[in-house]
Structure formats: C-alpha cells, structure tokens
Amino acid sequence: MLTRKLNKKAQINNETGLGTNTTLSGGGRFFNRDGNPNMEVMGMNLWERLNIYHSLLTMSMWKFLLVVVVYFLGTNLIFTGIYYLIGIEHLGGLLQVQGLELFGEVFFFSAQTFTTVGYGRINPMGFAASFTASMEALTGLMTFAIATGIMWGRFSRPKAYIRYSRNAIVAPFREGIALMFRMVPFTRNYLVNVEVKVTLAMQVQEDGQTKNRFFNMPLDIAKANTMTANWTLVHIINEDSPIYGLTKEDLSNAHAEMLVFVQGFDESFSNTVISRTSYTYEEFVYGAKFLPMYHPSEDGMKTILHLDQLDAYEHTALPIA
C-alpha cells in the first residue's frame, strides 16, 4: 500500500459517491469495462428488489427475445393444462387424433386464442371453456400492449454508443509523459458538448488502516464541441498528477483504478447520454503510443475511420526523467 509516495499536490476527490472503506472494492475493480458497477447485491428478498421493467429494458436483445419466447410458450402451456382440466370434450372441432397430436391441437388452439387469431376450426363449448378462452384472449391483448411498450422503450432509450480502447497507455507527450486512453462513437449517433471526467482510485495506508482514496486526474482537453471521430484523452503526468513519481509496481500495490465518466448531448435522441468505464493497473501499458485510426480517402474528399484500430498501439521508449 502507498504511504509516503503520495503526491501532496494531487487534488483529492470526495464527490465520487464511492466509500473509502476498502471492503467496497475488496481489491477488485469498482466498475466493469462495460460501465456497470462491479457489485453483487444481497441481504434483501429477490422479489423486493426485482425491477422487471428495468430488467427487460436493459438486458441484451437475445435474452429479451428468449424471455418473450419462454413467456409465450409457458403461458400457452398453462392454458392448455386448464383446457385439459375442464375437459377437451368442451372444445369443438378437434381432429380425431390421440397423444401428442391431440395435445398439439389444444396447444395451438390456445396460441390462436392468446394472439386473437382465431382460425375458427376449434371453438370452446360451455361456460367454463368459453370463460377460459375469453380470459386468455384478454391476457394476450394486455401482454401484446405491454410488449409493444417495452420494445419501443428498448429502441428509443437514449444510449451513448461509445467504445473505449482496451488499454490505457503511458506515452511520451510534449517534453514529458502522459497517461492516455481513447474512445470513439461506433454509430452515427454523434455527440455534442461532450465532457469527460477522470478519477483515480487507490488503496493507501493511513493511520494504520487501508483506505480507498480518490484523486482528480485533470485532462489536457476535457471538453469537446462535437465527437464524430476518435478522441484521445490525455492526462499529463506532472507535479500536479496523483501518479507523479509512482512506478507501475506502486500502482499495482495500490490496486489503482482509473474511473472514466463521459457525458454528452445526443442529437438523434435530443437527450443527454452518459457512459462510463474503468482501467485497472493491469490494463496500463508503459512505453507505448496509439497508432492512427484514420486517413484520407483516395480522392481526398472524405476521412476514413477504422474502428478496428481502436486498440492498436506500438511500443516506444519513454523519456528518461
């Protein structure tokens, strides 16, 4: 843990919302690379903290489609069982089949009722079967109304389409060195009035206790009017830097983590979007520089941006202090 090597000129940041107790990180990272907090919530009943709407909005598309399919099949299996309990003799128009084929007849009647398709060959007879079919149709109508709203919410939800370089590098900069990472918008959702804030988290030894400490990492340029191409963020390692005079081993011992917060206005959504990520000391590369991501087109009329070069760098010598 760091003690005497801390730069006294570094500006402490007490507004991160993250606690100083090291058990909050436990030696792990505060944020995953995708920006989600690296935290598992326990101590409360699952049903009390379950937010179905939020989960359906934020889960990946394939998981969402899987939930839709499982719900559709499960609901129709339940109603199929109810029709069997009532008695399938109360369903008119069934083919004279047995076993799985008969089950399929009832199941697909349930699916047709649920979706209000109603082909007409099979029809309920009697109060119990008719009431069940009407409740299933109501369930289907409400389900599709809710599903439509969720689908619209997923597609219209503002999101910052930003990707970050895999590593942060320590590179020569002007007459010294700087810690750099870069990011790029990977869709045509271009941002304006973009602002980036970077905070360094380290575990330090104070009064015989290990605590988390957070320091501002000033950027050479922290604001941009627009972001349409890659942007390399530069933190100059000088006398005001919290990592001034620290070696890679020092950062490793302090479990250093660089927290990145990005905010901008998306013209497509007409809304403010945010993004975040983090780099741990293991993702710092000393003695490197990023390779260019863009070049002019052959006719010189456009700029060609290569998104697959976001992580590309080459090793280089650092100036001797």
Short mmCIF file of C-alpha atoms in Angstrom, two decimals:
data_model
loop_
_atom_site.label_atom_id
_atom_site.label_comp_id
_atom_site.label_asym_id
_atom_site.label_seq_id
_atom_site.Cartn_x
_atom_site.Cartn_y
_atom_site.Cartn_z
CA MET A 1 0.00 0.00 0.00
CA LEU A 2 1.11 3.54 -0.69
CA THR A 3 2.11 5.81 2.17
CA ARG A 4 4.94 8.31 1.67
CA LYS A 5 4.96 8.28 -2.14
CA LEU A 6 1.61 10.03 -2.48
CA ASN A 7 1.82 13.34 -4.29
CA LYS A 8 0.77 16.02 -1.82
CA LYS A 9 -0.21 18.34 -4.69
CA ALA A 10 -2.77 15.90 -6.09
CA GLN A 11 -6.35 17.08 -5.68
CA ILE A 12 -8.48 14.70 -3.64
CA ASN A 13 -11.97 13.98 -4.98
CA ASN A 14 -14.59 13.36 -2.28
CA GLU A 15 -17.58 13.54 -4.63
CA THR A 16 -17.36 10.13 -6.30
CA GLY A 17 -20.16 8.55 -4.29
CA LEU A 18 -17.83 5.64 -3.53
CA GLY A 19 -16.82 4.86 0.03
CA THR A 20 -13.33 5.00 1.48
CA ASN A 21 -13.67 1.57 3.08
CA THR A 22 -11.59 -0.91 1.07
CA THR A 23 -14.19 -3.63 1.59
CA LEU A 24 -16.25 -1.83 -1.06
CA SER A 25 -13.74 -2.91 -3.69
CA GLY A 26 -12.07 -5.79 -1.92
CA GLY A 27 -9.10 -5.47 -4.22
CA GLY A 28 -11.37 -5.76 -7.26
CA ARG A 29 -12.46 -3.03 -9.63
CA PHE A 30 -15.24 -0.55 -8.92
CA PHE A 31 -16.66 -0.60 -12.46
CA ASN A 32 -16.54 -3.27 -15.13
CA ARG A 33 -15.35 -2.32 -18.60
CA ASP A 34 -18.97 -2.07 -19.80
CA GLY A 35 -19.59 0.62 -17.16
CA ASN A 36 -21.73 -1.45 -14.81
CA PRO A 37 -20.80 -1.40 -11.11
CA ASN A 38 -18.81 -4.46 -10.05
CA MET A 39 -21.16 -5.20 -7.18
CA GLU A 40 -23.43 -8.05 -6.16
CA VAL A 41 -26.46 -7.02 -4.10
CA MET A 42 -27.53 -9.29 -1.25
CA GLY A 43 -29.43 -9.05 2.02
CA MET A 44 -32.91 -8.44 0.62
CA ASN A 45 -35.58 -10.71 -0.80
CA LEU A 46 -35.29 -11.05 -4.58
CA TRP A 47 -38.92 -10.09 -5.11
CA GLU A 48 -38.48 -6.88 -3.10
CA ARG A 49 -35.63 -5.59 -5.25
CA LEU A 50 -36.77 -7.06 -8.56
CA ASN A 51 -37.48 -4.39 -11.17
CA ILE A 52 -38.97 -6.29 -14.09
CA TYR A 53 -39.41 -3.23 -16.32
CA HIS A 54 -35.80 -2.10 -15.83
CA SER A 55 -34.51 -5.64 -16.38
CA LEU A 56 -36.46 -6.03 -19.63
CA LEU A 57 -35.22 -2.64 -20.84
CA THR A 58 -31.54 -3.21 -20.09
CA MET A 59 -30.95 -6.91 -20.78
CA SER A 60 -29.30 -7.94 -24.04
CA MET A 61 -31.50 -8.47 -27.10
CA TRP A 62 -31.05 -12.23 -27.22
CA LYS A 63 -32.03 -12.53 -23.54
CA PHE A 64 -35.07 -10.34 -24.14
CA LEU A 65 -36.19 -12.47 -27.10
CA LEU A 66 -35.62 -15.60 -25.01
CA VAL A 67 -37.82 -14.18 -22.24
CA VAL A 68 -40.56 -13.40 -24.80
CA VAL A 69 -40.45 -16.91 -26.26
CA VAL A 70 -40.39 -18.61 -22.84
CA TYR A 71 -43.29 -16.44 -21.63
CA PHE A 72 -45.32 -17.19 -24.76
CA LEU A 73 -44.75 -20.95 -24.55
CA GLY A 74 -45.20 -21.07 -20.78
CA THR A 75 -48.47 -19.11 -20.80
CA ASN A 76 -49.93 -21.28 -23.55
CA LEU A 77 -48.85 -24.44 -21.74
CA ILE A 78 -50.70 -23.22 -18.64
CA PHE A 79 -53.90 -22.54 -20.57
CA THR A 80 -53.52 -25.85 -22.39
CA GLY A 81 -53.44 -27.57 -18.99
CA ILE A 82 -56.56 -25.65 -17.94
CA TYR A 83 -58.42 -26.85 -21.06
CA TYR A 84 -57.42 -30.41 -20.20
CA LEU A 85 -58.69 -29.94 -16.64
CA ILE A 86 -62.02 -28.62 -17.94
CA GLY A 87 -62.19 -31.46 -20.43
CA ILE A 88 -61.16 -31.33 -24.06
CA GLU A 89 -64.61 -32.60 -25.00
CA HIS A 90 -65.65 -28.96 -24.44
CA LEU A 91 -63.54 -27.94 -27.46
CA GLY A 92 -65.41 -28.49 -30.69
CA GLY A 93 -63.69 -29.17 -34.00
CA LEU A 94 -60.76 -31.22 -32.70
CA LEU A 95 -59.37 -33.77 -35.10
CA GLN A 96 -59.76 -37.41 -34.16
CA VAL A 97 -56.19 -37.86 -33.00
CA GLN A 98 -54.52 -39.07 -29.83
CA GLY A 99 -51.43 -38.45 -27.71
CA LEU A 100 -49.06 -35.68 -28.74
CA GLU A 101 -51.12 -34.79 -31.80
CA LEU A 102 -54.15 -34.15 -29.61
CA PHE A 103 -52.02 -32.12 -27.21
CA GLY A 104 -50.77 -30.10 -30.20
CA GLU A 105 -54.34 -29.42 -31.29
CA VAL A 106 -55.21 -27.99 -27.85
CA PHE A 107 -51.92 -26.09 -27.53
CA PHE A 108 -52.27 -24.39 -30.90
CA PHE A 109 -55.90 -23.53 -30.14
CA SER A 110 -54.57 -21.82 -27.01
CA ALA A 111 -51.94 -19.97 -29.07
CA GLN A 112 -54.58 -18.82 -31.56
CA THR A 113 -56.79 -17.59 -28.74
CA PHE A 114 -53.87 -15.87 -26.99
CA THR A 115 -52.96 -13.97 -30.17
CA THR A 116 -56.67 -13.42 -31.08
CA VAL A 117 -56.01 -15.02 -34.48
CA GLY A 118 -58.94 -17.43 -34.15
CA TYR A 119 -58.89 -19.55 -37.32
CA GLY A 120 -62.33 -20.90 -36.43
CA ARG A 121 -61.97 -24.67 -36.75
CA ILE A 122 -61.73 -25.25 -32.99
CA ASN A 123 -64.16 -23.44 -30.71
CA PRO A 124 -64.95 -23.54 -26.99
CA MET A 125 -68.27 -25.03 -25.87
CA GLY A 126 -69.82 -24.45 -22.50
CA PHE A 127 -69.32 -21.76 -19.88
CA ALA A 128 -66.02 -22.99 -18.40
CA ALA A 129 -64.21 -23.36 -21.73
CA SER A 130 -65.64 -20.10 -23.10
CA PHE A 131 -64.72 -18.18 -19.95
CA THR A 132 -61.17 -19.57 -20.03
CA ALA A 133 -60.80 -18.63 -23.70
CA SER A 134 -62.04 -15.10 -23.04
CA MET A 135 -59.58 -14.68 -20.13
CA GLU A 136 -56.78 -15.98 -22.33
CA ALA A 137 -57.70 -13.50 -25.07
CA LEU A 138 -57.66 -10.69 -22.50
CA THR A 139 -54.27 -11.87 -21.24
CA GLY A 140 -52.97 -11.90 -24.80
CA LEU A 141 -54.21 -8.39 -25.54
CA MET A 142 -52.65 -6.98 -22.37
CA THR A 143 -49.40 -8.87 -22.98
CA PHE A 144 -49.00 -7.53 -26.51
CA ALA A 145 -49.77 -4.00 -25.35
CA ILE A 146 -47.08 -4.26 -22.64
CA ALA A 147 -44.61 -5.96 -25.00
CA THR A 148 -45.12 -3.20 -27.58
CA GLY A 149 -44.33 -0.55 -24.96
CA ILE A 150 -41.21 -2.41 -23.81
CA MET A 151 -40.00 -2.90 -27.39
CA TRP A 152 -40.46 0.81 -28.07
CA GLY A 153 -38.70 1.65 -24.82
CA ARG A 154 -35.74 -0.55 -25.77
CA PHE A 155 -35.35 1.03 -29.20
CA SER A 156 -35.95 4.62 -28.08
CA ARG A 157 -33.92 4.53 -24.85
CA PRO A 158 -31.05 7.04 -25.07
CA LYS A 159 -27.66 5.35 -25.07
CA ALA A 160 -24.12 6.54 -25.56
CA TYR A 161 -22.70 4.43 -28.38
CA ILE A 162 -19.07 4.78 -27.33
CA ARG A 163 -16.27 2.25 -27.30
CA TYR A 164 -13.07 2.61 -25.33
CA SER A 165 -9.57 1.36 -26.03
CA ARG A 166 -8.72 -1.87 -24.28
CA ASN A 167 -5.68 -0.34 -22.59
CA ALA A 168 -4.60 2.97 -21.17
CA ILE A 169 -1.03 3.75 -22.15
CA VAL A 170 1.80 5.80 -20.70
CA ALA A 171 3.32 7.56 -23.70
CA PRO A 172 5.75 10.38 -24.47
CA PHE A 173 3.89 13.69 -24.58
CA ARG A 174 5.48 17.04 -25.33
CA GLU A 175 8.60 17.06 -23.17
CA GLY A 176 7.33 14.56 -20.62
CA ILE A 177 4.94 11.64 -20.36
CA ALA A 178 1.19 11.26 -20.12
CA LEU A 179 -1.41 8.61 -19.41
CA MET A 180 -3.74 8.22 -22.39
CA PHE A 181 -6.78 6.27 -23.49
CA ARG A 182 -9.07 6.84 -26.42
CA MET A 183 -12.71 6.41 -27.31
CA VAL A 184 -14.79 6.54 -30.46
CA PRO A 185 -18.51 6.66 -31.38
CA PHE A 186 -19.28 3.48 -33.30
CA THR A 187 -22.65 4.50 -34.79
CA ARG A 188 -23.92 7.69 -36.39
CA ASN A 189 -25.26 8.89 -33.04
CA TYR A 190 -22.82 11.76 -32.84
CA LEU A 191 -22.49 13.67 -29.60
CA VAL A 192 -22.13 17.39 -28.96
CA ASN A 193 -21.00 19.27 -25.85
CA VAL A 194 -19.07 16.24 -24.64
CA GLU A 195 -17.38 16.38 -21.24
CA VAL A 196 -15.05 13.77 -19.73
CA LYS A 197 -14.07 13.44 -16.08
CA VAL A 198 -11.43 11.01 -14.85
CA THR A 199 -10.83 9.94 -11.26
CA LEU A 200 -8.07 7.74 -9.90
CA ALA A 201 -8.88 5.30 -7.10
CA MET A 202 -6.04 3.91 -4.97
CA GLN A 203 -5.72 1.99 -1.73
CA VAL A 204 -3.47 3.84 0.68
CA GLN A 205 -2.26 3.27 4.21
CA GLU A 206 -3.47 5.90 6.68
CA ASP A 207 -3.26 5.71 10.47
CA GLY A 208 -2.57 2.01 10.30
CA GLN A 209 -5.66 1.37 8.16
CA THR A 210 -6.07 0.65 4.46
CA LYS A 211 -8.49 3.07 2.83
CA ASN A 212 -9.68 3.97 -0.64
CA ARG A 213 -8.64 7.41 -1.79
CA PHE A 214 -9.87 9.18 -4.92
CA PHE A 215 -7.96 11.83 -6.85
CA ASN A 216 -8.90 14.06 -9.76
CA MET A 217 -6.96 13.38 -12.94
CA PRO A 218 -7.04 16.64 -14.94
CA LEU A 219 -7.15 16.14 -18.68
CA ASP A 220 -5.26 18.20 -21.23
CA ILE A 221 -8.59 18.64 -23.06
CA ALA A 222 -11.70 17.58 -21.15
CA LYS A 223 -14.46 19.12 -23.30
CA ALA A 224 -15.30 18.96 -26.98
CA ASN A 225 -17.97 20.71 -29.01
CA THR A 226 -18.60 17.55 -31.01
CA MET A 227 -17.32 13.98 -31.19
CA THR A 228 -17.55 12.41 -34.62
CA ALA A 229 -14.24 10.53 -34.67
CA ASN A 230 -11.84 9.01 -32.18
CA TRP A 231 -10.74 11.15 -29.27
CA THR A 232 -7.55 10.51 -27.31
CA LEU A 233 -7.84 11.68 -23.72
CA VAL A 234 -4.55 12.81 -22.20
CA HIS A 235 -3.63 13.15 -18.54
CA ILE A 236 -0.23 14.82 -18.25
CA ILE A 237 1.91 13.24 -15.56
CA ASN A 238 3.43 16.30 -13.93
CA GLU A 239 3.82 17.69 -10.42
CA ASP A 240 0.03 18.01 -10.06
CA SER A 241 -0.73 14.44 -11.13
CA PRO A 242 -1.71 11.87 -8.47
CA ILE A 243 0.57 9.30 -10.16
CA TYR A 244 3.58 11.60 -10.41
CA GLY A 245 6.66 9.74 -9.22
CA LEU A 246 4.82 6.40 -8.96
CA THR A 247 6.06 3.30 -10.74
CA LYS A 248 3.94 0.55 -12.25
CA GLU A 249 4.73 -1.54 -9.17
CA ASP A 250 3.45 1.26 -6.92
CA LEU A 251 0.18 1.39 -8.82
CA SER A 252 -0.10 -2.38 -8.61
CA ASN A 253 0.43 -2.37 -4.86
CA ALA A 254 -2.21 0.38 -4.51
CA HIS A 255 -4.70 -1.50 -6.74
CA ALA A 256 -5.02 1.65 -8.82
CA GLU A 257 -8.12 2.05 -10.98
CA MET A 258 -8.87 4.92 -13.35
CA LEU A 259 -12.60 5.73 -13.42
CA VAL A 260 -13.87 7.40 -16.60
CA PHE A 261 -17.18 9.30 -16.82
CA VAL A 262 -18.44 10.71 -20.14
CA GLN A 263 -21.48 12.93 -20.70
CA GLY A 264 -22.77 14.43 -23.92
CA PHE A 265 -25.85 15.53 -25.81
CA ASP A 266 -27.08 13.14 -28.49
CA GLU A 267 -28.70 14.95 -31.41
CA SER A 268 -30.60 11.84 -32.54
CA PHE A 269 -32.29 11.29 -29.17
CA SER A 270 -32.37 15.01 -28.29
CA ASN A 271 -31.27 13.93 -24.84
CA THR A 272 -28.24 13.81 -22.61
CA VAL A 273 -26.48 10.44 -22.55
CA ILE A 274 -23.78 9.14 -20.23
CA SER A 275 -21.15 6.44 -20.43
CA ARG A 276 -18.53 5.13 -18.05
CA THR A 277 -15.74 2.61 -17.89
CA SER A 278 -12.59 1.98 -15.89
CA TYR A 279 -9.00 0.86 -16.33
CA THR A 280 -7.17 -1.07 -13.62
CA TYR A 281 -3.41 -1.00 -13.14
CA GLU A 282 -3.27 -4.31 -15.05
CA GLU A 283 -4.59 -2.51 -18.14
CA PHE A 284 -1.92 0.23 -18.07
CA VAL A 285 0.78 -0.19 -20.71
CA TYR A 286 4.02 1.69 -20.13
CA GLY A 287 6.08 2.82 -23.09
CA ALA A 288 3.56 2.82 -25.94
CA LYS A 289 1.77 5.13 -28.34
CA PHE A 290 -1.52 4.75 -30.18
CA LEU A 291 -1.49 4.14 -33.93
CA PRO A 292 -3.58 6.40 -36.19
CA MET A 293 -7.16 5.29 -36.75
CA TYR A 294 -7.98 7.39 -39.80
CA HIS A 295 -6.58 8.51 -43.13
CA PRO A 296 -7.85 10.50 -46.14
CA SER A 297 -9.79 8.67 -48.83
CA GLU A 298 -8.15 8.09 -52.20
CA ASP A 299 -9.92 11.08 -53.75
CA GLY A 300 -9.13 13.23 -50.72
CA MET A 301 -12.79 14.11 -50.22
CA LYS A 302 -13.50 12.06 -47.10
CA THR A 303 -11.82 10.78 -43.96
CA ILE A 304 -11.71 7.00 -43.48
CA LEU A 305 -12.07 5.95 -39.83
CA HIS A 306 -11.02 2.40 -38.90
CA LEU A 307 -12.93 1.34 -35.79
CA ASP A 308 -10.97 -1.93 -35.64
CA GLN A 309 -7.83 0.08 -34.90
CA LEU A 310 -9.17 1.50 -31.64
CA ASP A 311 -6.86 -0.70 -29.54
CA ALA A 312 -3.84 -0.55 -31.84
CA TYR A 313 -0.61 0.75 -30.33
CA GLU A 314 3.10 0.25 -30.69
CA HIS A 315 5.82 0.22 -28.08
CA THR A 316 8.11 3.20 -27.77
CA ALA A 317 10.78 4.42 -25.39
CA LEU A 318 9.81 6.78 -22.60
CA PRO A 319 11.98 9.85 -21.94
CA ILE A 320 14.37 9.46 -19.04
CA ALA A 321 13.37 11.65 -16.12
#
